[in-house]
């Protein structure tokens, strides 16, 4: 397994720890290279072993979500997109 893969999974778990305020979350990897998450080392897993993309998506959905910052320019751009949609 490459370091980039485990770094991406670790970063997702670190973001979850910050969002949730629970520093006990622990990631582990199976011999097949699949990942799973538990609330603390040695605790039962919160998910079945998942591949990297599915694991990161699962972890990103857990805990409180951070509101996405939207600028005035983003809002104006989205309004322009709505205006330009062709009528059915």
Coordinates of N, CA and C in Angstrom, one line a residue:
X1 N 0.8 -1.2 0.0 CA 0.0 0.0 0.0 C 0.9 1.2 0.0
X2 N 0.5 2.2 -0.8 CA 1.3 3.4 -0.8 C 1.0 4.3 0.4
X3 N 2.0 5.2 0.6 CA 1.9 6.1 1.7 C 0.8 7.1 1.4
X4 N 0.6 7.5 0.2 CA -0.5 8.5 -0.2 C -1.9 7.9 0.2
X5 N -2.1 6.6 0.0 CA -3.4 6.0 0.3 C -3.6 6.1 1.8
X6 N -2.6 5.7 2.7 CA -2.9 5.8 4.1 C -2.9 7.2 4.6
X7 N -2.2 8.1 4.0 CA -2.3 9.5 4.3 C -3.6 10.1 4.1
X8 N -4.2 9.7 3.0 CA -5.6 10.2 2.6 C -6.6 9.7 3.6
X9 N -6.5 8.4 4.0 CA -7.4 7.9 4.9 C -7.2 8.5 6.3
X10 N -5.9 8.7 6.7 CA -5.6 9.3 8.0 C -6.1 10.7 8.1
X11 N -6.0 11.4 7.0 CA -6.5 12.8 7.0 C -8.0 12.9 7.2
X12 N -8.7 11.9 6.6 CA -10.1 11.9 6.7 C -10.5 11.6 8.2
X13 N -9.8 10.7 8.9 CA -10.0 10.4 10.3 C -9.7 11.6 11.1
X14 N -8.6 12.3 10.8 CA -8.2 13.5 11.6 C -9.2 14.6 11.5
X15 N -9.8 14.8 10.3 CA -10.9 15.8 10.1 C -12.1 15.4 10.9
X16 N -12.4 14.1 11.0 CA -13.5 13.6 11.8 C -13.3 13.9 13.3
X17 N -12.1 13.7 13.7 CA -11.7 13.9 15.1 C -12.0 15.4 15.5
X18 N -11.5 16.3 14.6 CA -11.7 17.7 14.8 C -13.2 18.1 14.8
X19 N -13.9 17.6 13.8 CA -15.4 17.9 13.7 C -16.2 17.4 14.9
X20 N -15.9 16.2 15.3 CA -16.7 15.6 16.4 C -16.2 15.9 17.8
X21 N -15.0 16.3 17.9 CA -14.4 16.5 19.2 C -14.0 15.2 19.9
X22 N -14.1 14.1 19.2 CA -13.7 12.8 19.8 C -12.3 12.4 19.2
X23 N -11.3 12.6 20.1 CA -10.0 12.3 19.6 C -9.7 10.8 19.6
X24 N -10.7 10.0 20.1 CA -10.4 8.5 20.2 C -10.6 7.7 18.9
X25 N -11.2 8.3 17.9 CA -11.4 7.6 16.6 C -10.1 6.9 16.2
X26 N -10.2 5.7 15.7 CA -9.0 5.0 15.3 C -9.3 4.3 14.0
X27 N -8.3 4.3 13.1 CA -8.4 3.7 11.8 C -7.5 2.5 11.8
X28 N -7.9 1.4 11.1 CA -7.1 0.2 11.0 C -7.2 -0.3 9.6
X29 N -6.2 -1.1 9.2 CA -6.2 -1.6 7.8 C -6.0 -3.1 7.9
X30 N -6.8 -3.8 7.0 CA -6.7 -5.3 7.0 C -5.5 -5.7 6.1
X31 N -5.2 -7.0 6.1 CA -4.2 -7.5 5.3 C -4.5 -7.3 3.8
X32 N -5.8 -7.2 3.4 CA -6.2 -7.0 2.0 C -6.0 -5.5 1.6
X33 N -5.6 -4.6 2.5 CA -5.5 -3.2 2.2 C -6.8 -2.5 2.3
X34 N -7.8 -3.0 3.0 CA -9.1 -2.4 3.3 C -9.0 -1.6 4.6
X35 N -9.8 -0.6 4.8 CA -9.8 0.2 6.0 C -11.1 0.0 6.8
X36 N -11.0 0.2 8.1 CA -12.2 0.3 8.9 C -11.9 1.2 10.1
X37 N -13.0 1.7 10.7 CA -12.9 2.8 11.7 C -13.6 2.2 12.9
X38 N -13.0 2.6 14.1 CA -13.6 2.3 15.4 C -13.5 3.6 16.2
X39 N -14.4 3.6 17.3 CA -14.4 4.8 18.1 C -13.2 4.9 19.0
X40 N -12.5 3.8 19.2 CA -11.2 3.8 20.0 C -10.5 2.5 19.6
X41 N -9.2 2.6 19.8 CA -8.4 1.3 19.5 C -8.9 0.1 20.3
X42 N -9.1 -1.0 19.6 CA -9.6 -2.2 20.3 C -11.1 -2.3 20.3
X43 N -11.8 -1.2 20.0 CA -13.3 -1.2 20.0 C -13.8 -1.9 18.7
X44 N -15.1 -2.4 18.7 CA -15.6 -3.0 17.5 C -15.6 -1.9 16.3
X45 N -15.5 -2.4 15.1 CA -15.5 -1.5 14.0 C -16.9 -0.9 13.8
X46 N -16.9 0.4 13.3 CA -18.1 1.1 13.0 C -18.6 0.8 11.6
X47 N -17.8 0.1 10.8 CA -18.1 -0.2 9.4 C -17.4 -1.5 9.0
X48 N -17.9 -2.1 8.0 CA -17.2 -3.3 7.4 C -15.9 -2.8 6.7
X49 N -14.9 -3.6 6.5 CA -13.7 -3.1 5.8 C -14.1 -2.6 4.4
X50 N -13.6 -1.4 4.1 CA -13.9 -0.7 2.9 C -12.6 -0.3 2.1
X51 N -12.8 -0.2 0.8 CA -11.7 0.3 0.0 C -11.5 1.8 0.3
X52 N -10.4 2.4 -0.1 CA -10.0 3.7 0.2 C -11.1 4.7 0.0
X53 N -11.6 4.8 -1.3 CA -12.6 5.8 -1.6 C -13.9 5.6 -0.8
X54 N -14.3 4.4 -0.6 CA -15.5 4.2 0.2 C -15.3 4.5 1.7
X55 N -14.1 4.2 2.2 CA -13.8 4.5 3.6 C -13.8 6.1 3.8
X56 N -13.1 6.8 2.9 CA -13.0 8.3 3.0 C -14.5 8.8 2.9
X57 N -15.3 8.4 2.0 CA -16.7 8.8 1.9 C -17.4 8.5 3.2
X58 N -17.3 7.3 3.8 CA -18.0 7.0 5.0 C -17.5 7.9 6.1
X59 N -16.2 8.1 6.3 CA -15.7 8.9 7.4 C -16.2 10.4 7.2
X60 N -16.2 10.9 6.0 CA -16.6 12.2 5.7 C -18.1 12.5 6.1
X61 N -18.9 11.4 6.1 CA -20.3 11.6 6.4 C -20.6 11.5 7.9
X62 N -19.6 11.0 8.7 CA -19.8 10.9 10.1 C -19.7 12.3 10.8
X63 N -20.3 12.4 12.0 CA -20.1 13.6 12.8 C -20.7 14.8 12.2
X64 N -20.6 15.9 13.0 CA -21.2 17.2 12.5 C -20.5 17.6 11.2
X65 N -21.2 18.2 10.3 CA -20.6 18.6 9.0 C -20.3 20.1 9.1
X66 N -19.2 20.5 8.5 CA -18.8 21.9 8.4 C -19.5 22.6 7.3
X67 N -20.1 23.7 7.6 CA -20.8 24.4 6.6 C -19.8 25.0 5.5
X68 N -20.2 24.8 4.3 CA -19.3 25.3 3.2 C -19.4 26.8 3.1
X69 N -18.3 27.5 3.0 CA -18.3 28.9 2.9 C -18.7 29.3 1.5
X70 N -19.6 30.2 1.3 CA -20.1 30.7 0.0 C -19.8 32.2 -0.1
X71 N -19.1 32.6 -1.1 CA -18.9 34.0 -1.3 C -20.0 34.7 -2.1
X72 N -20.0 36.0 -2.2 CA -21.0 36.7 -3.0 C -20.8 36.3 -4.5
X73 N -19.5 36.1 -4.9 CA -19.2 35.7 -6.3 C -19.8 34.3 -6.6
X74 N -19.7 33.4 -5.6 CA -20.3 32.0 -5.8 C -21.8 32.1 -6.0
X75 N -22.5 33.0 -5.2 CA -23.9 33.1 -5.3 C -24.3 33.7 -6.7
X76 N -23.6 34.7 -7.1 CA -23.8 35.4 -8.4 C -23.6 34.4 -9.5
X77 N -22.6 33.6 -9.4 CA -22.3 32.6 -10.5 C -23.4 31.5 -10.5
X78 N -23.9 31.1 -9.4 CA -25.0 30.1 -9.4 C -26.3 30.7 -10.0
X79 N -26.5 32.0 -9.7 CA -27.7 32.6 -10.3 C -27.6 32.7 -11.8
X80 N -26.4 32.9 -12.3 CA -26.1 33.0 -13.8 C -26.4 31.6 -14.4
X81 N -26.0 30.5 -13.7 CA -26.2 29.2 -14.2 C -27.6 28.9 -14.3
X82 N -28.4 29.3 -13.3 CA -29.9 29.1 -13.3 C -30.5 29.8 -14.5
X83 N -30.1 31.0 -14.7 CA -30.7 31.8 -15.8 C -30.4 31.2 -17.2
X84 N -29.2 30.6 -17.3 CA -28.8 30.1 -18.6 C -29.4 28.7 -19.0
X85 N -30.0 28.0 -18.0 CA -30.6 26.7 -18.3 C -31.7 26.9 -19.4
X86 N -31.7 26.0 -20.4 CA -32.7 26.1 -21.5 C -34.1 25.7 -20.9
X87 N -35.1 26.3 -21.4 CA -36.5 25.9 -21.0 C -36.8 24.5 -21.7
X88 N -37.5 23.7 -20.9 CA -37.8 22.3 -21.5 C -38.9 22.4 -22.6

